[in-house]
mmCIF file of C-alpha atoms in Angstrom:
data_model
loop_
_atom_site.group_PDB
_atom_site.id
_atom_site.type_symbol
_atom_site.label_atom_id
_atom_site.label_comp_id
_atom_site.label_asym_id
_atom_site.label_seq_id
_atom_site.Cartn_x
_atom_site.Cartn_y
_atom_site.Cartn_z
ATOM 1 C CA UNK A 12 5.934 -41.974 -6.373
ATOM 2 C CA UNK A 13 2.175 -42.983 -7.197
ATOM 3 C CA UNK A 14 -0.613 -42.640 -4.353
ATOM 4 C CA UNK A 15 -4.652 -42.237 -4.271
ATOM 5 C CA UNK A 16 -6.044 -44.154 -6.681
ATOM 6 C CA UNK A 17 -9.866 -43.557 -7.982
ATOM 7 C CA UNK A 18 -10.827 -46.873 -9.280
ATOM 8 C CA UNK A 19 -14.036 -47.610 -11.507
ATOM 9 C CA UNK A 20 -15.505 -50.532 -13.401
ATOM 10 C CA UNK A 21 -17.089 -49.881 -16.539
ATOM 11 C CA UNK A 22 -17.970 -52.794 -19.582
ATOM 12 C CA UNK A 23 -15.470 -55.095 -18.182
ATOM 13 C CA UNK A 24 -12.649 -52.344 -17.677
ATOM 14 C CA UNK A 25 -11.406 -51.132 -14.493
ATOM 15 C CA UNK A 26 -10.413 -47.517 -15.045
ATOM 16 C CA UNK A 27 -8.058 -45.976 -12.476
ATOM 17 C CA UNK A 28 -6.224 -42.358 -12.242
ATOM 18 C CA UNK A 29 -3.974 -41.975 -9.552
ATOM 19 C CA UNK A 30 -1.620 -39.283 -8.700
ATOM 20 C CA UNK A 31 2.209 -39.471 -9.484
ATOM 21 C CA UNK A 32 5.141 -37.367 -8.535
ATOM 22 C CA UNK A 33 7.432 -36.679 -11.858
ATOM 23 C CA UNK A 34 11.351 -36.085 -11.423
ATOM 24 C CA UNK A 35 10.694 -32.180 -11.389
ATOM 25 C CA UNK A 36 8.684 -33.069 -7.570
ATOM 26 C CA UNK A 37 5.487 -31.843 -9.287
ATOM 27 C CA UNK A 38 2.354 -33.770 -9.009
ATOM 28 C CA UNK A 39 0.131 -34.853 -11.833
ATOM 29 C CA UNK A 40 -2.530 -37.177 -12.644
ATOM 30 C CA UNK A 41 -2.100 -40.859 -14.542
ATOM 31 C CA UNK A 42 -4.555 -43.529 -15.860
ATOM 32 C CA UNK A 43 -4.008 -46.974 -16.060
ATOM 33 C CA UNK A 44 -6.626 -49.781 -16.971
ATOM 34 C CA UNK A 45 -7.154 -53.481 -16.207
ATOM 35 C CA UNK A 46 -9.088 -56.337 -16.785
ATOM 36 C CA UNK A 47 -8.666 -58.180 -14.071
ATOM 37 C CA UNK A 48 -7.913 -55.624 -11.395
ATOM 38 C CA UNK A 49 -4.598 -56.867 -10.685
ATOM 39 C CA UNK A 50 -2.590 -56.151 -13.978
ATOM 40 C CA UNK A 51 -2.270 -52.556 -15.166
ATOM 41 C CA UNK A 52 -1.652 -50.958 -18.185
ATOM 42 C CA UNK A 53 -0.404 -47.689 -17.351
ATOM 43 C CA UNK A 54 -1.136 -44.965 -20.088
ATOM 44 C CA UNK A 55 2.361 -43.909 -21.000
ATOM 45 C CA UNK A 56 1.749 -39.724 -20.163
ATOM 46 C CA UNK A 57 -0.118 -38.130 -17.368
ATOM 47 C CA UNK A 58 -3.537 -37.452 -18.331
ATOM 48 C CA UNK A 59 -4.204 -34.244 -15.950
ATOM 49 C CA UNK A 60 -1.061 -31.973 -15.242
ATOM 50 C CA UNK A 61 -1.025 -28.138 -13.454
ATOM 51 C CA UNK A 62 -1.064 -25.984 -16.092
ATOM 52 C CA UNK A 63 -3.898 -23.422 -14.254
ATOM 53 C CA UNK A 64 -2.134 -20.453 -12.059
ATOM 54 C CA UNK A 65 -4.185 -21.372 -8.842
ATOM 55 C CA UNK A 66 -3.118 -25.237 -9.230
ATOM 56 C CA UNK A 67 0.000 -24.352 -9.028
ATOM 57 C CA UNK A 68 2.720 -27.346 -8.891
ATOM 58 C CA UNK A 69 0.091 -29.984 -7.602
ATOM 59 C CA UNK A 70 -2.789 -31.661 -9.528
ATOM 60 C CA UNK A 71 -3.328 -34.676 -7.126
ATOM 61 C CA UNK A 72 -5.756 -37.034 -5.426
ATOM 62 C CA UNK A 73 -8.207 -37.520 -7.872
ATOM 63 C CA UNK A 74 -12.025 -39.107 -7.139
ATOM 64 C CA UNK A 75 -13.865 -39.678 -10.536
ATOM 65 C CA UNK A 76 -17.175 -40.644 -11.315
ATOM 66 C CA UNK A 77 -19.156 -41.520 -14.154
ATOM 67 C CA UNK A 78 -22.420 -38.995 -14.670
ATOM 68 C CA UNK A 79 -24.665 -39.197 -17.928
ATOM 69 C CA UNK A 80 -22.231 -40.554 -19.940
ATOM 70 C CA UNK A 81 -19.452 -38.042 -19.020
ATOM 71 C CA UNK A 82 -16.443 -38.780 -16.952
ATOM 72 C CA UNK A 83 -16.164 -35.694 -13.814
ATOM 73 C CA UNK A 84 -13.127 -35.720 -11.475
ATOM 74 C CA UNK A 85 -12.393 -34.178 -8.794
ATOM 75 C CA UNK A 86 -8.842 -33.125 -7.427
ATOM 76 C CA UNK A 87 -6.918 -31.229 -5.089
ATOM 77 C CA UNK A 88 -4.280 -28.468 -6.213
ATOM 78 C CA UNK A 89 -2.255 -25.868 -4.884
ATOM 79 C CA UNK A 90 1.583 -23.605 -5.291
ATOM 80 C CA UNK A 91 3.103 -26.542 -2.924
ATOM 81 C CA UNK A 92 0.583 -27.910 -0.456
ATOM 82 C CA UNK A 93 -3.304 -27.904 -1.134
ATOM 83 C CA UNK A 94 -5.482 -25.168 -1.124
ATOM 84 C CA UNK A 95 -7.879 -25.559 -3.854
ATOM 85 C CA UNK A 96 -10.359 -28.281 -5.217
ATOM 86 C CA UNK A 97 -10.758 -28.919 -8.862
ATOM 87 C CA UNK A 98 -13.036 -30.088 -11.589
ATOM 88 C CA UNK A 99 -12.455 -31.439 -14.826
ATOM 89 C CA UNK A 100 -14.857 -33.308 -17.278
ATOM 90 C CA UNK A 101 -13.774 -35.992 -20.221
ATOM 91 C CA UNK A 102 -15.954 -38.133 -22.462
ATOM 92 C CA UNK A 103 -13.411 -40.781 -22.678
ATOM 93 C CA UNK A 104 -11.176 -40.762 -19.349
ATOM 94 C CA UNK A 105 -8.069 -39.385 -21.090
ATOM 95 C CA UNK A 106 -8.444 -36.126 -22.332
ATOM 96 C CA UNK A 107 -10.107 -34.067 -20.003
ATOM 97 C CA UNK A 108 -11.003 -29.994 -20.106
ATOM 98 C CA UNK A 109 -10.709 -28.596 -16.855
ATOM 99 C CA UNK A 110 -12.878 -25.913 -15.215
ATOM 100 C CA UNK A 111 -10.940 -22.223 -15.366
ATOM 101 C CA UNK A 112 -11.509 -22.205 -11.749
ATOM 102 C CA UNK A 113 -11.453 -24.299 -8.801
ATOM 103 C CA UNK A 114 -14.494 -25.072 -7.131
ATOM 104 C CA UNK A 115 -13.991 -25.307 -3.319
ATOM 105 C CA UNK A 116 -11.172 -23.033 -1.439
ATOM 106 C CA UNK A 117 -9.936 -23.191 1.899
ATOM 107 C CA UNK A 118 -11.199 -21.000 4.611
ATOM 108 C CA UNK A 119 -9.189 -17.991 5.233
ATOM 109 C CA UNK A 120 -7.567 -17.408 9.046
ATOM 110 C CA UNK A 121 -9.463 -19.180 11.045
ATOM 111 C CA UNK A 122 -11.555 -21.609 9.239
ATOM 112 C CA UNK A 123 -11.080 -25.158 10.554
ATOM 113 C CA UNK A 124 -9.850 -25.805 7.270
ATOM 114 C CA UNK A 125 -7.683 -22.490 6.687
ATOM 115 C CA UNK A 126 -4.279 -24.337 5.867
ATOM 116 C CA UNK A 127 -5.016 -26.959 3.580
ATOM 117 C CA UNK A 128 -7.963 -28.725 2.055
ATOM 118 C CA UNK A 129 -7.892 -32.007 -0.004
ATOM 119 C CA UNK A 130 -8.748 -35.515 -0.861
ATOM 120 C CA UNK A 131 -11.711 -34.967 -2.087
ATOM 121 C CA UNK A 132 -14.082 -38.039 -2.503
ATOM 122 C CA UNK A 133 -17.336 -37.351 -4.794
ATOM 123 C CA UNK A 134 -20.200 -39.582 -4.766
ATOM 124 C CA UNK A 135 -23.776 -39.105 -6.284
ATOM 125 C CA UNK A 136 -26.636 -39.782 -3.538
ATOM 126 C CA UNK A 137 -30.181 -38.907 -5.719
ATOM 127 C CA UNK A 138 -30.205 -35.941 -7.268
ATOM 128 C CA UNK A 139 -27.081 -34.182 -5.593
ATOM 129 C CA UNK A 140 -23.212 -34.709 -5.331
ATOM 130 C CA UNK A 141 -21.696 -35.243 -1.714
ATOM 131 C CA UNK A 142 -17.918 -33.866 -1.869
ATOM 132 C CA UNK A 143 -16.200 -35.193 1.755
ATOM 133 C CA UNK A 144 -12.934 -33.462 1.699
ATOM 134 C CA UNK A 145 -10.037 -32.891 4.514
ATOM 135 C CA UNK A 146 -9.264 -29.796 5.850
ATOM 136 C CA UNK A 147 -6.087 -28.595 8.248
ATOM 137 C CA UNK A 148 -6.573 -25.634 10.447
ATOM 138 C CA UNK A 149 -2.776 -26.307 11.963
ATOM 139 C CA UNK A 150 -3.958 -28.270 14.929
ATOM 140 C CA UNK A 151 -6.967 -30.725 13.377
ATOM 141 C CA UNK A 152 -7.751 -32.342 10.240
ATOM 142 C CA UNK A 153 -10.999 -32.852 9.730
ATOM 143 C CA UNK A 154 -13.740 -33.968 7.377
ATOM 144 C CA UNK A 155 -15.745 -31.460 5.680
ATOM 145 C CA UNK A 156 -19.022 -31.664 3.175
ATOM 146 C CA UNK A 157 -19.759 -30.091 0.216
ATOM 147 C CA UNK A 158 -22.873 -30.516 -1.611
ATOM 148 C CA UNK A 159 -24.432 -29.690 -5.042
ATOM 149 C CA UNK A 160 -27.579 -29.810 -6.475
ATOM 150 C CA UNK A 161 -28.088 -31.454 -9.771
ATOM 151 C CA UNK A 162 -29.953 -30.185 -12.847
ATOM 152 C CA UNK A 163 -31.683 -33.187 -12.849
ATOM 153 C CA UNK A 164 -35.102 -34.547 -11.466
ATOM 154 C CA UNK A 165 -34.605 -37.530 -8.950
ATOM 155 C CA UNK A 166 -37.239 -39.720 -9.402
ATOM 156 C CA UNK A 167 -38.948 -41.640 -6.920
ATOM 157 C CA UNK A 168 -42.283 -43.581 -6.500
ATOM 158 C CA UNK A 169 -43.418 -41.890 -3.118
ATOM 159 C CA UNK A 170 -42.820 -38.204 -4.727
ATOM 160 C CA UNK A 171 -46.302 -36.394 -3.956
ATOM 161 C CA UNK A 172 -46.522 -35.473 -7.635
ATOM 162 C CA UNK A 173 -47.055 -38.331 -8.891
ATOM 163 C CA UNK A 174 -47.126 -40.829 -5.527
ATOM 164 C CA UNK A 175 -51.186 -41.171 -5.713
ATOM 165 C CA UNK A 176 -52.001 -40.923 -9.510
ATOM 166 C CA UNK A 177 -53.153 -44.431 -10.830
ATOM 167 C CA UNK A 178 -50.792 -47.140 -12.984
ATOM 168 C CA UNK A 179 -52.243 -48.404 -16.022
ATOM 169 C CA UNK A 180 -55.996 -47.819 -15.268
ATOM 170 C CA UNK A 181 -56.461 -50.073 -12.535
ATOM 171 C CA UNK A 182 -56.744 -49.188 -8.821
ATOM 172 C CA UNK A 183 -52.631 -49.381 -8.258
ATOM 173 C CA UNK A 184 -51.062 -46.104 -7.478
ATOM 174 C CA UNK A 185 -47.714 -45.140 -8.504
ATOM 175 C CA UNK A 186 -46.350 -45.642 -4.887
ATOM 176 C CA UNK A 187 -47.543 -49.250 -4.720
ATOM 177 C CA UNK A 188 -45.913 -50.070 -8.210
ATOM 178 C CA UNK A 189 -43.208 -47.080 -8.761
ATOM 179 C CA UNK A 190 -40.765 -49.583 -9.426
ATOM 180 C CA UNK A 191 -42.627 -51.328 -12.298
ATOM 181 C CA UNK A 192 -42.859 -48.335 -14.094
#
């Protein structure tokens, strides 16, 4: 079976890994591109597989996005149902090199997410990642947030460093004409 597809658009291509269930009932991760968004060429071998001890049989669920030139995606994992969130990064989409470890667990005993955790979604909002994820306590799911901080400034025209300083020798200020700049 194929579910969850991550779908992007980059230069005319729509790019989108989904995850697939092989004849051994493992998951793994495919690609498939389009130019149109309604026919698919499906690259003929998975493109993410569990080969990792904690991902056990289940790479799945994937939620990619396109930073500085580097493809980063996201993915759940686990010995049979998820427990684990993963990261891998690729500069093309295909090959990617996966982090050694995962970067979000579930909560242990009593954690409203201490049976499973998945699906994670990743979008970029300024300077920081947003990571909304499900999580089963063996009652609820629920949504959960995880957030990092990037190694990057986020620039904006109101920042007080720079908000009153004055464009181009005239009277302007960088808040009145941040965009210009």
């Amino acid at each position: 079976g194929v579910a969850n597809p991550s779908v992007i658009y980059i230069n005319g291509i729509y790019k989108m890994w989904y995850a697939a269930n092989d004849n051994s009932d493992r998951w793994n991760i495919g690609y498939a591109e389009s130019s149109n968004g309604t026919s698919w060429t499906k690259n003929p071998n998975p493109v993410l597989v569990p080969t990792l001890g904690w991902e056990g049989t289940t790479v799945a669920q994937p939620s990619v996005l396109l930073l500085d030139g580097k493809y980063h995606m996201y993915y759940h994992a686990g010995p049979v149902v998820p427990y684990y969130i993963g990261h891998a990064i690729s500069d093309d989409g295909k090959v990617w090199t996966k982090d050694a470890t995962q970067v979000l667990e579930r909560s242990l005993f009593t954690g409203w997410d201490s049976k499973m955790i998945g699906s994670p979604d990743v979008i970029r909002v300024w300077n920081k990642l947003k990571m909304y994820y499900s999580g089963y306590d063996n009652v609820h799911w629920r949504i959960g947030l995880a957030e990092e901080v990037l190694p990057v400034p986020y620039f904006m025209q109101t920042d007080t460093t720079w908000a009153d300083d004055v464009y181009d020798h005239n009277s302007t200020t960088m808040s009145q004409l941040g965009c210009a700049v």
